Coordinates of N, CA and C in Angstrom, one line a residue:
X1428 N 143.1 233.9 38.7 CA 144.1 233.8 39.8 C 145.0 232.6 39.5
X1429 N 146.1 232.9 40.1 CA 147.8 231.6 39.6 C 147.6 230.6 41.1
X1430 N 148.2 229.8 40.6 CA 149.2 229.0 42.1 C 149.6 229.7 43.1
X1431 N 150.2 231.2 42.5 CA 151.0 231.4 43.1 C 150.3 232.4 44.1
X1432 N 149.4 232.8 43.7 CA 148.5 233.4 44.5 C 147.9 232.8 45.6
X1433 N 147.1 231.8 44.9 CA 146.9 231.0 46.1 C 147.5 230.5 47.3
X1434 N 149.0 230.7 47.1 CA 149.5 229.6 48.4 C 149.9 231.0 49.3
X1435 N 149.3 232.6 49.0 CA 150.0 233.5 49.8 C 151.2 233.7 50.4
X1436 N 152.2 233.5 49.0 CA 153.9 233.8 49.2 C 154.1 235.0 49.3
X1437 N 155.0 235.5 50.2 CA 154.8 236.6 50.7 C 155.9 237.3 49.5
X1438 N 155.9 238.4 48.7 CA 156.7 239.2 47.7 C 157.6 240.4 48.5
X1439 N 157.0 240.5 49.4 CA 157.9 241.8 50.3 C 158.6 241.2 51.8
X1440 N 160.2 241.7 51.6 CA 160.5 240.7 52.4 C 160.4 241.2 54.0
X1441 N 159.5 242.5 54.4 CA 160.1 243.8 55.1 C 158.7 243.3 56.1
X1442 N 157.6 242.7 55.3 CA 156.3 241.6 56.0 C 156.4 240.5 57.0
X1443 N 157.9 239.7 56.4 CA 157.9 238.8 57.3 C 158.5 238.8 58.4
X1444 N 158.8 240.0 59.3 CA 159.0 240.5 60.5 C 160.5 239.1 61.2
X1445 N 161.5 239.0 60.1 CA 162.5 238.1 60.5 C 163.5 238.9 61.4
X1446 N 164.3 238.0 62.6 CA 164.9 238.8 63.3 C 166.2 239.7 62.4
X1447 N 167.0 240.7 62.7 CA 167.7 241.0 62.6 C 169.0 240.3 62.0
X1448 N 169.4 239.7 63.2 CA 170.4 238.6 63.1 C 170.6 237.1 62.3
X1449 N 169.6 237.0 61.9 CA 169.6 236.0 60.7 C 170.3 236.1 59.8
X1450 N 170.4 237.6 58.9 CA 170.8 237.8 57.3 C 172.3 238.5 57.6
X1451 N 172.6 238.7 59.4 CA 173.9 239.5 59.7 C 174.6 238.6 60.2
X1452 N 175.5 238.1 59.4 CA 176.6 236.9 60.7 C 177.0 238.1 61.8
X1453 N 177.6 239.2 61.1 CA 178.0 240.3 62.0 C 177.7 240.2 63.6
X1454 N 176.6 239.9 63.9 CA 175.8 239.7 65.2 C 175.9 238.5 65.9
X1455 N 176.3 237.2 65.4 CA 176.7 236.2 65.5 C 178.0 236.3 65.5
X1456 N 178.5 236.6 67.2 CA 180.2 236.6 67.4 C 180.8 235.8 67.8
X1457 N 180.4 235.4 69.2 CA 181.4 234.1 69.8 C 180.3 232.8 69.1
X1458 N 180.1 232.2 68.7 CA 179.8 230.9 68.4 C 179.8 229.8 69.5
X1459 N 181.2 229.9 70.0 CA 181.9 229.1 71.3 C 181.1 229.3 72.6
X1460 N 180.3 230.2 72.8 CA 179.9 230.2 73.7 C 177.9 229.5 73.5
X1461 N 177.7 230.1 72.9 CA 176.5 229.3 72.1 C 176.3 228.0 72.2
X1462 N 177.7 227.4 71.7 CA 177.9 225.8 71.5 C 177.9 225.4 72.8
X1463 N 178.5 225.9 74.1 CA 178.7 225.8 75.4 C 177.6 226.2 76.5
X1464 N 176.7 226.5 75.9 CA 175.3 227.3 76.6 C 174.4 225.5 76.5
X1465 N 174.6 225.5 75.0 CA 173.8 224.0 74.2 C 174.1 223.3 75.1
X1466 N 175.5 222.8 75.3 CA 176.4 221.7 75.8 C 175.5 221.8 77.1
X1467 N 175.7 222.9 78.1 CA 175.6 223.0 79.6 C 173.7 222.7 79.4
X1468 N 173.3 223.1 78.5 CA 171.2 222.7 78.8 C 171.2 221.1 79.0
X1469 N 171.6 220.4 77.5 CA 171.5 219.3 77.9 C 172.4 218.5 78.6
X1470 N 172.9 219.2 79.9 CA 174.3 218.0 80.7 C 172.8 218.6 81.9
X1471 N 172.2 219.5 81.6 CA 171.0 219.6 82.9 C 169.9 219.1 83.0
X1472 N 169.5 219.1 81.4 CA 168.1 218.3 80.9 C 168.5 216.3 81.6
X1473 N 169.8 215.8 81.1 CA 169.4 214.4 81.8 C 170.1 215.0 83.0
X1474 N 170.7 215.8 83.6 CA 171.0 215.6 85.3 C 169.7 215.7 85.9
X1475 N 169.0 216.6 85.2 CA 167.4 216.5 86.3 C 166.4 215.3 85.9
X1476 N 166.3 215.7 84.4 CA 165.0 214.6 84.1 C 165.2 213.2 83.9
X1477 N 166.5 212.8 83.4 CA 167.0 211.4 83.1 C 166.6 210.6 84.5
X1478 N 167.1 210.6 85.5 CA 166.5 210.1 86.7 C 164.9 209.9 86.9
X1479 N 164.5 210.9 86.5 CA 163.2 210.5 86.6 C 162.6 209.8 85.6
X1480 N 162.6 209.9 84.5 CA 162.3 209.3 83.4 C 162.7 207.2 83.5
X1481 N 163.5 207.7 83.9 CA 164.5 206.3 83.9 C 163.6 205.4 85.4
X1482 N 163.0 206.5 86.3 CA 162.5 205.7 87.6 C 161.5 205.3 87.2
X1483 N 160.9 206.3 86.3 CA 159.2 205.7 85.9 C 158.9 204.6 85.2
X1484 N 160.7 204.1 84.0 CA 160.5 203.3 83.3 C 160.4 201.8 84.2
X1485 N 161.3 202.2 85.0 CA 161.8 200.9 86.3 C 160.4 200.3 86.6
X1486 N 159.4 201.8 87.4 CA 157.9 201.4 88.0 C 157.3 200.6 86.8
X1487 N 157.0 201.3 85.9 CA 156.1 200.4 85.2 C 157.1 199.2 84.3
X1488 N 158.2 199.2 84.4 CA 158.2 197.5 83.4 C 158.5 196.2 84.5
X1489 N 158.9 197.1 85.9 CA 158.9 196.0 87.0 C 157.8 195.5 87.9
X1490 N 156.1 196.1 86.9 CA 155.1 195.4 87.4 C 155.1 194.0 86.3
X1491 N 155.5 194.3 85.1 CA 155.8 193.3 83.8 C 156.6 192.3 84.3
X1492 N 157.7 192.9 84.6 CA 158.6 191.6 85.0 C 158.4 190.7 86.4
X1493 N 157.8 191.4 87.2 CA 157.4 190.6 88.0 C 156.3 189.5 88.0
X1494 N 155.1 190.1 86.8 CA 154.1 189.6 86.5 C 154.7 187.9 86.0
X1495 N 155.6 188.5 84.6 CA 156.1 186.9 84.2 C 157.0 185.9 85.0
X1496 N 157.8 186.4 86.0 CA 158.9 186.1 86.2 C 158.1 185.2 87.6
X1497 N 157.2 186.1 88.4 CA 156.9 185.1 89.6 C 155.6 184.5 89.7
X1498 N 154.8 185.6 89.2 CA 153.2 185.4 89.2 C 152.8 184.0 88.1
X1499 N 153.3 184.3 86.9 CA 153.3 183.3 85.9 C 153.7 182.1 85.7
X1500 N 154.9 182.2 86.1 CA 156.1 181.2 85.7 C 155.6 179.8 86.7
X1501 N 155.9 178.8 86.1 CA 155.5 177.7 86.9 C 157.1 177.3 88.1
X1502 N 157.1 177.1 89.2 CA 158.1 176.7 90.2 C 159.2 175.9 89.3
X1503 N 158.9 174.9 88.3 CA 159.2 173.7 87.5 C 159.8 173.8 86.5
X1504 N 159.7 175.2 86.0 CA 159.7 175.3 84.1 C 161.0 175.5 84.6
X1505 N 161.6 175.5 83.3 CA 163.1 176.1 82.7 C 163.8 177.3 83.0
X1506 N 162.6 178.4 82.8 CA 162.8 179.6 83.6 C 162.1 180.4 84.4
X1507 N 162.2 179.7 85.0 CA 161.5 180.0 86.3 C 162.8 180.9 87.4
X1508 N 162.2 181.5 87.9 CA 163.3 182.7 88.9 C 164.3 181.9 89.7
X1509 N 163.6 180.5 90.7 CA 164.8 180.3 91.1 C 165.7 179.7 90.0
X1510 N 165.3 179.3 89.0 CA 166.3 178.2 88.0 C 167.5 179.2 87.7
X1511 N 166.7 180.7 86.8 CA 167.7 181.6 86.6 C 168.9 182.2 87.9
X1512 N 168.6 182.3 89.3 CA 169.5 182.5 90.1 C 170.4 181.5 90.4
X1513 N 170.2 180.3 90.2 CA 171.0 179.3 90.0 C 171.7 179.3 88.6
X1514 N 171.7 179.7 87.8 CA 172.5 180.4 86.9 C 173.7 180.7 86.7
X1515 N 172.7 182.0 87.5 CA 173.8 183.1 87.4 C 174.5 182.7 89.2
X1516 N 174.4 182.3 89.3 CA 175.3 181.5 90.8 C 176.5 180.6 90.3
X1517 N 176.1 179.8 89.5 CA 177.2 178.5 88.8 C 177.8 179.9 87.6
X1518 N 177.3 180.7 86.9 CA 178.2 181.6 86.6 C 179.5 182.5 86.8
X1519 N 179.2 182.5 88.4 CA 180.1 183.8 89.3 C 180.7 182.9 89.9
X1520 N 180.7 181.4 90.3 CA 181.4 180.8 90.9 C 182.5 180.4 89.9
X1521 N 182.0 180.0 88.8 CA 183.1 179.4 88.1 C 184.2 180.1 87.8
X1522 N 183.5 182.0 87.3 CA 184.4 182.9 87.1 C 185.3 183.0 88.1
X1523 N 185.0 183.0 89.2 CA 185.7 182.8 90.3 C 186.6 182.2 90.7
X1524 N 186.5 180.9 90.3 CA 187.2 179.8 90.5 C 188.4 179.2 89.4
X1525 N 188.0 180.6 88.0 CA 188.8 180.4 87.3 C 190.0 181.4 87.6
X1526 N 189.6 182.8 88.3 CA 190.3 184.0 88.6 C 191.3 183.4 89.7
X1527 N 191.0 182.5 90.8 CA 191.7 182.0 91.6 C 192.4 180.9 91.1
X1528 N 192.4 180.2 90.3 CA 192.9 178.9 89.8 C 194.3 180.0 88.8
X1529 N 194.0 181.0 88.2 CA 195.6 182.0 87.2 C 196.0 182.7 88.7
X1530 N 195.0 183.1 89.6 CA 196.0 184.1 90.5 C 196.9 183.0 91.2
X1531 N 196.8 182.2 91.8 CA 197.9 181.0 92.2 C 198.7 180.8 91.2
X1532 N 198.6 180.3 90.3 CA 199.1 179.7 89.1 C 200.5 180.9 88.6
X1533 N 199.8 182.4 88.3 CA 200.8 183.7 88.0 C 201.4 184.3 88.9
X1534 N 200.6 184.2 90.3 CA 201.0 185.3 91.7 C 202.5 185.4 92.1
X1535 N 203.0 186.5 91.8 CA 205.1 186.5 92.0 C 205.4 186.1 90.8
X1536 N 205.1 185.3 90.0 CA 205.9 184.3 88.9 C 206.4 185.5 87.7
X1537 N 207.3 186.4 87.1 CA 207.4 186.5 86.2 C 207.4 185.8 85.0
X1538 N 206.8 185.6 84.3 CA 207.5 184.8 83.1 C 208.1 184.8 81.9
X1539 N 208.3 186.6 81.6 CA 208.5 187.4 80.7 C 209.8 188.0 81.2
X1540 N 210.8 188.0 80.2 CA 212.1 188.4 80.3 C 212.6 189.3 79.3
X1541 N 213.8 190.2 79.6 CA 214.2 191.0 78.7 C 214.9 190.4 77.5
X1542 N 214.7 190.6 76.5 CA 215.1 190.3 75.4 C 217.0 190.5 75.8
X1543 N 217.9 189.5 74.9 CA 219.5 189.8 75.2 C 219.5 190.7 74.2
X1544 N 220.5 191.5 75.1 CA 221.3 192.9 74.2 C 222.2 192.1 72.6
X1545 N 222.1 192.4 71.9 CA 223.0 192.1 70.9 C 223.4 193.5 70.1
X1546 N 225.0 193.2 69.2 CA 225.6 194.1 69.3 C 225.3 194.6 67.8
X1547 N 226.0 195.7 66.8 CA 225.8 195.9 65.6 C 225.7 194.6 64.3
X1548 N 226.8 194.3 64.7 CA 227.0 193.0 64.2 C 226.5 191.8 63.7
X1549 N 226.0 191.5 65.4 CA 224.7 190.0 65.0 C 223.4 190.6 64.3
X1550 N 223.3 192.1 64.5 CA 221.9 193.0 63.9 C 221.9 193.3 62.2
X1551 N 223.3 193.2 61.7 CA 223.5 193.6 60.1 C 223.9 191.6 59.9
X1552 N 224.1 191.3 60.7 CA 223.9 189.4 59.9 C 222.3 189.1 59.7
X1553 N 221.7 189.4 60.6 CA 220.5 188.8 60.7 C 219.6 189.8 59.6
X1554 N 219.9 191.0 59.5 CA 219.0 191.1 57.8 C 220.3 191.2 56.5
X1555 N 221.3 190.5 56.7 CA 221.9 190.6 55.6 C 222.7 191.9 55.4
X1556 N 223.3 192.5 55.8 CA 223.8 194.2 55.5 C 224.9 194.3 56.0
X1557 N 225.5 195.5 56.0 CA 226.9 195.5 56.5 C 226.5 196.3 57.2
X1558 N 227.8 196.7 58.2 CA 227.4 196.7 60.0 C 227.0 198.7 59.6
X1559 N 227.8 199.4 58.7 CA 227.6 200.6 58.3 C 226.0 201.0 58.3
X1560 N 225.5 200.3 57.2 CA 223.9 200.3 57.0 C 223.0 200.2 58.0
X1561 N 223.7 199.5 58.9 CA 222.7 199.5 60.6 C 223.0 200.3 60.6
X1562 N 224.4 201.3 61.0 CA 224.3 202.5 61.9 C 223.3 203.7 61.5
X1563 N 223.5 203.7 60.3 CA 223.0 204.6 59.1 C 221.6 204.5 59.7
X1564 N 220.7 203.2 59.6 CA 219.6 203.1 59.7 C 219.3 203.2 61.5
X1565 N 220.1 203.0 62.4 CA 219.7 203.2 63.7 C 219.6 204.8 63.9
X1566 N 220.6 205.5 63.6 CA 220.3 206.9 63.6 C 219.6 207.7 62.7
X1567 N 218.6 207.4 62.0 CA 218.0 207.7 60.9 C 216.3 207.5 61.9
X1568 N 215.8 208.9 61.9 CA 214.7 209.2 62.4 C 213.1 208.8 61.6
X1569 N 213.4 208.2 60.5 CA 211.9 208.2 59.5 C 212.6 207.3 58.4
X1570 N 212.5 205.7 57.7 CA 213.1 205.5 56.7 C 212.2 204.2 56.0
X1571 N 212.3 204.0 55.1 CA 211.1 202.7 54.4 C 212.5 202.1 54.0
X1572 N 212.3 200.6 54.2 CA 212.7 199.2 54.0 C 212.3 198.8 52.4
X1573 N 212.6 198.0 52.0 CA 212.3 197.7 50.8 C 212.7 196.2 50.6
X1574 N 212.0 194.8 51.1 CA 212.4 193.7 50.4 C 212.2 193.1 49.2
X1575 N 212.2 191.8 48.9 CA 211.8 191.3 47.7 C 211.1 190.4 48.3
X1576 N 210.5 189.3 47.2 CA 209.5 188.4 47.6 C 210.1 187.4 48.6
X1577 N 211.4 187.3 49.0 CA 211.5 186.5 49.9 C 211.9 186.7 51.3
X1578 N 211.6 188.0 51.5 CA 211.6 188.9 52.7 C 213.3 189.5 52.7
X1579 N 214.2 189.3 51.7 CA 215.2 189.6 52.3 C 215.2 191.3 51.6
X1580 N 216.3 191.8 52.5 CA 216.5 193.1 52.6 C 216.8 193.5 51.3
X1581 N 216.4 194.5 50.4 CA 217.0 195.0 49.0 C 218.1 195.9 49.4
X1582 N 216.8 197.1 49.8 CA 217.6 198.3 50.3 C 216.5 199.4 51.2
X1583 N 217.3 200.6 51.4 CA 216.3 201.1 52.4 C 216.6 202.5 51.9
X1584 N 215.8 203.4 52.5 CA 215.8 204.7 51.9 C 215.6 205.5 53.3
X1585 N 216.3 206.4 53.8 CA 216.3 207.4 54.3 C 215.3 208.2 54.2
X1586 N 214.1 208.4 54.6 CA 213.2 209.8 53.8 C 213.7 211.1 54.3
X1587 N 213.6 211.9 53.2 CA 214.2 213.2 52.5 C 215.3 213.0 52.9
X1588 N 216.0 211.9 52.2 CA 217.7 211.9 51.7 C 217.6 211.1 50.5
X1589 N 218.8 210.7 50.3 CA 218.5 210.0 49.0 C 218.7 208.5 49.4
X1590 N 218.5 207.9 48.8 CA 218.4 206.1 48.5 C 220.0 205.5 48.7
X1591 N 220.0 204.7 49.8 CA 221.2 204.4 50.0 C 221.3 202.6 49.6
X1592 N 222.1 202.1 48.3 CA 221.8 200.4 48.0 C 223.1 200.0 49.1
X1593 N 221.6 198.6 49.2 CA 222.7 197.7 50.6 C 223.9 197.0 49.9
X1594 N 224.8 197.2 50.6 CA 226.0 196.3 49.7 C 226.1 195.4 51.2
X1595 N 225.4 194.2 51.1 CA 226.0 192.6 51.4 C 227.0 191.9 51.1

């Protein structure tokens, strides 16, 4: 007798009574709706059981936390329950007192203003170019810049046009 005998692999495939639809995607139509059957089980699996699951965990770890927090804890220590509510007390006050200290301080105040309009002109001085090359590049919907190492302008390229050199 082989291995192969022994492990009773089955030779006939007509034995292993497999469904239908396995070997036929043909039978496998909407998919979308499958995926949406899945979706809808588990949005019900935690709408019903998550609650409960979640209450049980509450019951039993808030015999634990209670145990350390009041039963245990000495009145005196460091963390002891009232110490931590004083805490988080000097925590919510301060935030507090920091949210009131900017809302006076910002309340009505703008302090942000619109940038000045400037015209073609001051815009082709300030990268070097002639006032053309701005226009060129303000109406130009998609275009790569090209400096050198000292940030100033070489030239710029239109994409899908061709390469236009800056004359400064």
């Amino acid at each position: 007798m082989t291995n192969i005998d022994k492990l009773h692999i089955v030779k006939d495939e007509s034995k292993l009574e497999l469904p239908a639809y396995i070997d036929k995607p043909e039978y496998v139509k909407n998919k979308s709706v499958g995926y949406s059957l899945q979706i809808a089980g588990w949005l019900t699996f935690m709408w019903l059981f998550m609650p409960l699951l979640t209450g049980f965990f509450w019951w039993v770890e808030g015999k634990t936390i209670y145990q350390q927090l009041v039963i245990q804890a000495a009145p005196d220590s460091q963390l002891s329950l009232m110490n931590i509510i004083m805490m988080i007390t000097t925590f919510i006050c301060a935030l507090l007192l920091w949210a009131t200290y900017n809302w006076i301080r910002f309340y009505n105040r703008e302090r942000r203003s619109t940038p000045l309009a400037i015209d073609e002109q001051q815009l082709a001085r300030s990268f070097m170019v002639n006032t053309i090359d701005i226009l060129n590049m303000q109406q130009a919907k998609n275009l790569t810049l090209y400096y050198d190492n000292k940030g100033k302008l070489e030239f710029f390229e239109v994409n899908h046009q061709l390469k236009k050199r800056v004359s400064a």
